Amino acid sequence: MINKKALTVLALVMVLVTGIIIGCSPDSEQEEITIYSGRSENLIGPAFEKFTAETGIEVNVRYGDTAELAATILEEGENTPADVFFAQDAGALGALAQANRLQVLPEEYLEQVDSRLRSPDGEWLGTSGRARVVAYNTDNVDQDELPDSIWGFTEPEWEGRIGWAPANGSFQAFVTALRVLEGEEKAEEWLRGIQDNNPYEYHNNTSTVEGVGRGEADVGFVNHYYLFRFLAEEGEDFPVRHLYTSGDAGSMINIAGVGVLDVASNDDNVNRLIEFLLTEEMQKHFIEENHEYPVVKGMDIVDFIDVEDDSKLIPLAEINAPEMDLSDIDDLEGTLELLSEVGAL
């Protein structure tokens, strides 16, 4: 016969076991999301923190290079812990979609986004937009001296004056777009033309703009929003402004965006994240804090910030960007092979 003391101990044990089971149950895991983010922490981290503060859903983030994280997801297969892939360009999202690793997103979110800035098959969508530009040093280069096409920089007069970052994901997305728009031979011709001009090689967009700012290179191929960090830190006298080329890959519009993995553990929490990123509050955040472009239909950057100084930032509608489907820039492997072949990597 069990005495009262034994019954008490047994009851305590049952309570502890029940607590452990509940703590390990799927319900307790529903209030978190795991994200692989190719966007750097300084650009997207504050958004994740705000999402957690407003929803109580914890965000576990693995930051890294966009292309490398996409390759990691493919390598991990069904065992990947990632629920969401946050990419700094459409190409990496397209590569995962092509490998059938992304879910089709709810129509209610897709229909909010400009059709040019989301997957035509509904497998990813942009959360903010950015333009490719040529950053130039205003002390060393007259605006009238600049060509209106990226092809002008293959001319001998630009030897020793160019900066680029061939190992950077956004530059690789640009090269992929160049291949799509002009073909393999022309893309190789452009790369070899730049190589012949002995460009300075930088690690990323930030170091490229920094190099142009100190006059090491006169021009550099970058995304548009990096300049604004330097203007904020060093003032309007920072000697760099932008050239928007005309109708070629040098002025392409790309996105930072999200795709939901086929093995995502909780669709409700993932959907809440996507909904949050598309709110006016967060679109305004991307505009005001990162100087990126909104992706939601009906929103315009001029509604949020002053863009009178068109040497720094102009509305998307005024950029003569090439017409292209961002889903087509998914062949990163081919771009890496081409960059290696011409000696850029």
Coordinates of C-alpha atoms in Angstrom, one line a residue:
M1 CA 0.0 0.0 0.0
I2 CA 1.4 3.4 -1.1
N3 CA 1.7 5.9 1.8
K4 CA 0.9 9.6 1.6
K5 CA 4.5 10.6 1.3
A6 CA 5.0 8.4 -1.7
L7 CA 1.9 9.7 -3.3
T8 CA 3.1 13.3 -2.8
V9 CA 6.5 12.5 -4.4
L10 CA 4.7 10.7 -7.3
A11 CA 2.5 13.7 -7.9
L12 CA 5.4 16.1 -8.0
V13 CA 7.2 13.8 -10.4
M14 CA 4.1 13.8 -12.7
V15 CA 3.9 17.6 -12.6
L16 CA 7.6 17.9 -13.6
V17 CA 7.2 15.3 -16.4
T18 CA 4.1 17.0 -17.7
G19 CA 5.9 20.4 -17.6
I20 CA 8.8 18.9 -19.6
I21 CA 6.5 17.3 -22.1
I22 CA 4.6 20.6 -22.6
G23 CA 7.9 22.5 -22.8
C24 CA 9.1 20.2 -25.6
S25 CA 5.8 20.0 -27.4
P26 CA 5.3 21.4 -30.9
D27 CA 3.0 24.1 -29.4
S28 CA 5.9 25.7 -27.5
E29 CA 8.0 25.8 -30.7
Q30 CA 5.4 27.6 -32.7
E31 CA 6.4 31.0 -31.3
E32 CA 9.7 31.1 -33.1
I33 CA 11.0 31.3 -36.6
T34 CA 14.4 30.4 -38.0
I35 CA 15.7 32.6 -40.8
Y36 CA 18.7 32.3 -43.0
S37 CA 19.5 35.9 -43.9
G38 CA 21.8 37.1 -46.7
R39 CA 20.9 40.6 -45.7
S40 CA 23.4 42.0 -43.2
E41 CA 22.3 42.4 -39.6
N42 CA 22.6 46.2 -39.7
L43 CA 20.0 46.4 -42.6
I44 CA 17.4 43.9 -41.4
G45 CA 18.2 43.1 -37.8
P46 CA 16.1 46.1 -36.4
A47 CA 13.1 44.8 -38.4
F48 CA 13.4 41.4 -36.8
E49 CA 13.7 42.9 -33.4
K50 CA 10.6 45.0 -33.9
F51 CA 8.7 42.0 -35.2
T52 CA 9.5 40.0 -32.0
A53 CA 8.6 43.0 -29.8
E54 CA 5.2 43.3 -31.5
T55 CA 4.3 39.7 -31.9
G56 CA 6.2 37.8 -29.2
I57 CA 7.5 35.4 -31.9
E58 CA 11.3 34.8 -31.5
V59 CA 13.4 35.1 -34.5
N60 CA 16.5 32.9 -34.8
V61 CA 18.8 34.3 -37.5
R62 CA 21.8 32.9 -39.2
Y63 CA 23.5 35.7 -41.2
G64 CA 25.8 35.1 -44.1
D65 CA 26.5 35.6 -47.8
T66 CA 23.3 35.2 -49.8
A67 CA 24.7 32.7 -52.3
E68 CA 26.4 30.6 -49.7
L69 CA 23.3 30.4 -47.6
A70 CA 21.2 29.3 -50.6
A71 CA 23.8 26.6 -51.3
T72 CA 23.7 25.6 -47.6
I73 CA 19.9 25.2 -47.8
L74 CA 20.2 23.0 -50.9
E75 CA 22.9 20.9 -49.2
E76 CA 20.9 20.5 -46.0
G77 CA 17.8 19.4 -47.9
E78 CA 14.9 18.5 -45.8
N79 CA 17.0 18.7 -42.7
T80 CA 17.5 22.4 -42.9
P81 CA 16.3 24.2 -39.8
A82 CA 15.4 27.3 -41.9
D83 CA 11.8 28.3 -42.2
V84 CA 12.5 31.5 -44.2
F85 CA 15.3 32.5 -46.6
F86 CA 15.8 36.3 -46.6
A87 CA 18.0 37.1 -49.7
Q88 CA 19.7 40.3 -50.8
D89 CA 18.8 39.5 -54.4
A90 CA 16.3 37.8 -56.5
G91 CA 18.8 35.4 -58.1
A92 CA 19.3 33.3 -55.0
L93 CA 15.6 33.1 -54.4
G94 CA 15.1 32.0 -58.0
A95 CA 17.7 29.3 -57.6
L96 CA 15.8 27.8 -54.6
A97 CA 12.5 28.1 -56.5
Q98 CA 14.1 26.3 -59.5
A99 CA 15.1 23.5 -57.1
N100 CA 11.5 23.3 -55.8
R101 CA 12.6 24.3 -52.3
L102 CA 10.1 27.2 -51.9
Q103 CA 6.4 27.2 -51.1
V104 CA 3.9 29.3 -53.1
L105 CA 3.0 32.3 -50.9
P106 CA -0.5 33.3 -50.1
E107 CA -2.2 35.4 -52.8
E108 CA -3.1 38.1 -50.2
Y109 CA 0.6 39.0 -49.8
L110 CA 1.6 38.5 -53.5
E111 CA -1.1 40.9 -54.8
Q112 CA 0.3 43.7 -52.5
V113 CA 3.7 43.7 -54.3
D114 CA 4.5 45.3 -57.6
S115 CA 4.4 42.4 -60.2
R116 CA 8.0 43.4 -61.3
L117 CA 9.3 42.8 -57.8
R118 CA 8.0 39.3 -57.1
S119 CA 8.1 35.8 -58.5
P120 CA 5.6 35.3 -61.4
D121 CA 5.0 31.8 -59.9
G122 CA 4.4 33.2 -56.4
E123 CA 7.3 31.6 -54.7
W124 CA 9.0 34.7 -53.4
L125 CA 8.4 38.4 -53.1
G126 CA 10.4 41.5 -52.6
T127 CA 10.4 43.4 -49.3
S128 CA 12.4 46.4 -50.5
G129 CA 14.0 47.5 -53.7
R130 CA 17.3 48.9 -54.8
A131 CA 18.9 50.2 -58.0
R132 CA 22.4 49.5 -59.3
V133 CA 24.4 52.7 -59.8
V134 CA 27.8 53.9 -60.6
A135 CA 29.3 55.7 -57.7
Y136 CA 31.7 58.5 -58.7
N137 CA 34.1 60.8 -56.9
T138 CA 32.9 64.4 -57.5
D139 CA 36.4 65.8 -56.8
N140 CA 38.0 63.7 -59.6
V141 CA 35.3 63.3 -62.1
D142 CA 33.0 65.8 -63.9
Q143 CA 29.5 64.6 -64.3
D144 CA 29.8 65.4 -68.1
E145 CA 32.7 63.1 -68.3
L146 CA 30.7 60.0 -67.3
P147 CA 29.3 57.7 -70.0
D148 CA 25.6 56.9 -70.1
S149 CA 26.3 53.1 -70.4
I150 CA 28.3 50.6 -68.5
W151 CA 30.1 49.9 -71.7
G152 CA 31.8 53.3 -71.6
F153 CA 33.9 52.1 -68.7
T154 CA 35.6 49.5 -70.9
E155 CA 37.3 52.4 -72.8
P156 CA 41.1 52.9 -72.1
E157 CA 40.5 56.3 -70.5
W158 CA 39.2 54.5 -67.4
E159 CA 42.3 52.4 -66.8
G160 CA 43.2 52.3 -63.1
R161 CA 40.1 54.4 -62.2
I162 CA 37.5 51.7 -61.6
G163 CA 36.4 49.9 -58.4
W164 CA 34.4 46.7 -58.3
A165 CA 33.6 43.8 -55.9
P166 CA 33.4 40.6 -58.0
A167 CA 33.0 38.3 -54.9
N168 CA 30.0 40.3 -53.7
G169 CA 26.5 38.8 -54.1
S170 CA 24.9 41.9 -55.5
F171 CA 27.6 42.4 -58.1
Q172 CA 27.2 38.8 -59.1
A173 CA 23.4 39.4 -59.5
F174 CA 24.3 42.3 -61.7
V175 CA 26.6 40.1 -63.9
T176 CA 23.8 37.5 -64.1
A177 CA 21.4 40.2 -65.3
L178 CA 24.0 41.3 -67.9
R179 CA 24.2 37.7 -69.1
V180 CA 20.4 37.5 -69.4
L181 CA 20.0 40.9 -71.1
E182 CA 23.0 40.8 -73.5
G183 CA 24.0 37.2 -73.8
E184 CA 27.1 35.2 -72.6
E185 CA 29.5 36.6 -75.2
K186 CA 28.7 40.2 -74.6
A187 CA 28.8 39.7 -70.8
E188 CA 32.2 38.2 -71.1
E189 CA 33.3 41.0 -73.4
W190 CA 32.3 43.6 -70.8
L191 CA 34.0 41.7 -67.9
R192 CA 37.3 41.4 -69.9
G193 CA 37.0 45.1 -70.9
I194 CA 36.9 46.1 -67.2
Q195 CA 39.7 43.6 -66.4
D196 CA 41.9 45.2 -69.0
N197 CA 41.4 48.5 -67.2
N198 CA 43.0 47.1 -64.1
P199 CA 40.2 47.8 -61.6
Y200 CA 40.7 48.0 -57.9
E201 CA 39.1 45.0 -56.2
Y202 CA 37.0 45.5 -53.1
H203 CA 35.3 43.2 -50.7
N204 CA 31.8 44.6 -50.9
N205 CA 29.6 47.7 -51.7
T206 CA 30.6 49.5 -48.5
S207 CA 34.4 49.2 -49.2
T208 CA 33.8 50.2 -52.8
V209 CA 32.0 53.4 -51.9
E210 CA 34.7 54.1 -49.3
G211 CA 37.4 53.6 -51.9
V212 CA 35.7 55.9 -54.3
G213 CA 35.2 58.5 -51.5
R214 CA 38.9 58.6 -50.7
G215 CA 39.8 58.9 -54.4
E216 CA 41.5 55.5 -54.7
A217 CA 39.1 54.7 -57.5
D218 CA 37.2 57.4 -59.5
V219 CA 34.1 55.2 -60.0
G220 CA 32.6 52.0 -58.6
F221 CA 29.7 49.6 -59.4
V222 CA 27.4 49.4 -56.3
N223 CA 23.9 49.4 -55.0
H224 CA 22.4 52.9 -54.5
Y225 CA 21.8 52.9 -50.8
Y226 CA 25.3 52.5 -49.5
L227 CA 26.2 56.1 -50.2
F228 CA 23.7 57.4 -47.6
R229 CA 25.5 55.8 -44.7
F230 CA 28.6 57.8 -45.6
L231 CA 26.6 61.0 -46.0
A232 CA 25.0 60.4 -42.6
E233 CA 28.4 59.9 -41.0
E234 CA 30.5 62.4 -42.9
G235 CA 28.0 65.0 -44.1
E236 CA 27.0 66.3 -47.5
D237 CA 30.6 67.1 -48.3
F238 CA 31.4 63.4 -48.7
P239 CA 32.6 63.5 -52.4
V240 CA 30.5 60.7 -53.9
R241 CA 27.4 60.9 -56.0
H242 CA 25.5 58.5 -58.4
L243 CA 25.3 57.9 -62.1
Y244 CA 22.3 56.0 -63.3
T245 CA 23.1 54.4 -66.6
S246 CA 20.5 54.2 -69.3
G247 CA 18.6 51.0 -70.1
D248 CA 21.3 48.5 -69.3
A249 CA 22.2 46.2 -66.4
G250 CA 24.1 49.0 -64.7
S251 CA 20.7 50.5 -63.7
M252 CA 18.8 47.3 -63.0
I253 CA 16.2 47.3 -60.2
N254 CA 16.7 44.3 -57.8
I255 CA 15.1 43.4 -54.5
A256 CA 15.8 42.1 -51.1
G257 CA 13.1 39.5 -50.4
V258 CA 11.8 36.4 -48.8
G259 CA 10.9 32.9 -49.7
V260 CA 9.4 30.3 -47.4
L261 CA 11.1 26.9 -47.4
D262 CA 9.2 23.8 -48.2
V263 CA 9.9 22.4 -44.8
A264 CA 8.8 25.5 -42.8
S265 CA 7.5 24.3 -39.4
N266 CA 4.8 26.9 -38.8
D267 CA 3.0 28.7 -41.6
D268 CA 1.0 31.0 -39.3
N269 CA 4.1 32.6 -37.8
V270 CA 5.8 32.8 -41.2
N271 CA 2.8 34.5 -42.7
R272 CA 2.8 37.0 -39.8
L273 CA 6.4 37.9 -40.6
I274 CA 5.6 38.5 -44.3
E275 CA 2.5 40.5 -43.4
F276 CA 4.7 42.6 -41.0
L277 CA 7.4 43.3 -43.6
L278 CA 4.8 44.6 -46.1
T279 CA 3.1 47.0 -43.7
E280 CA 3.4 50.7 -44.3
E281 CA 5.3 51.0 -41.1
M282 CA 8.1 48.6 -42.3
Q283 CA 8.1 49.9 -45.8
K284 CA 8.7 53.4 -44.4
H285 CA 11.4 51.9 -42.2
F286 CA 13.3 50.5 -45.2
I287 CA 12.9 53.9 -47.0
E288 CA 13.9 56.2 -44.1
E289 CA 16.6 54.0 -42.4
N290 CA 18.1 52.2 -45.4
H291 CA 17.1 54.5 -48.3
E292 CA 15.7 51.6 -50.2
Y293 CA 12.6 51.6 -52.4
P294 CA 9.1 50.4 -51.3
V295 CA 7.7 47.3 -53.1
V296 CA 4.1 47.7 -52.1
K297 CA 1.8 48.9 -54.9
G298 CA 0.7 52.5 -54.4
M299 CA 3.7 53.5 -52.3
D300 CA 6.2 55.9 -53.7
I301 CA 9.5 57.0 -52.1
V302 CA 8.6 60.6 -52.7
D303 CA 5.7 60.2 -50.2
F304 CA 8.2 59.6 -47.4
I305 CA 11.4 61.5 -48.1
D306 CA 12.6 64.5 -50.0
V307 CA 14.1 63.5 -53.3
E308 CA 14.7 66.9 -54.9
D309 CA 18.5 66.3 -55.1
D310 CA 18.4 63.8 -58.0
S311 CA 22.2 63.4 -57.8
K312 CA 21.6 61.2 -54.8
L313 CA 18.2 59.5 -55.0
I314 CA 15.5 59.5 -57.6
P315 CA 12.1 57.8 -57.8
L316 CA 12.0 54.4 -59.4
A317 CA 9.8 55.7 -62.2
E318 CA 12.6 58.1 -63.3
I319 CA 15.2 55.4 -63.6
N320 CA 15.7 54.1 -67.1
A321 CA 16.0 50.5 -65.9
P322 CA 16.1 47.5 -68.3
E323 CA 12.9 45.5 -68.7
M324 CA 13.5 42.1 -67.3
D325 CA 12.0 39.3 -65.2
L326 CA 14.0 39.0 -62.0
S327 CA 13.2 35.3 -61.9
D328 CA 15.6 34.9 -64.8
I329 CA 18.7 35.9 -62.8
D330 CA 18.9 32.6 -61.0
D331 CA 21.9 31.1 -62.7
L332 CA 24.5 32.1 -60.1
E333 CA 26.6 29.0 -60.9
G334 CA 27.1 30.2 -64.5
T335 CA 28.0 33.7 -63.3
L336 CA 30.6 32.3 -60.9
E337 CA 32.1 30.2 -63.7
L338 CA 32.3 33.2 -66.0
L339 CA 33.9 35.4 -63.3
S340 CA 36.5 32.7 -62.7
E341 CA 37.1 32.2 -66.4
V342 CA 37.9 35.9 -67.0
G343 CA 40.1 36.0 -63.9
A344 CA 37.8 38.2 -61.7
L345 CA 37.5 35.5 -59.0

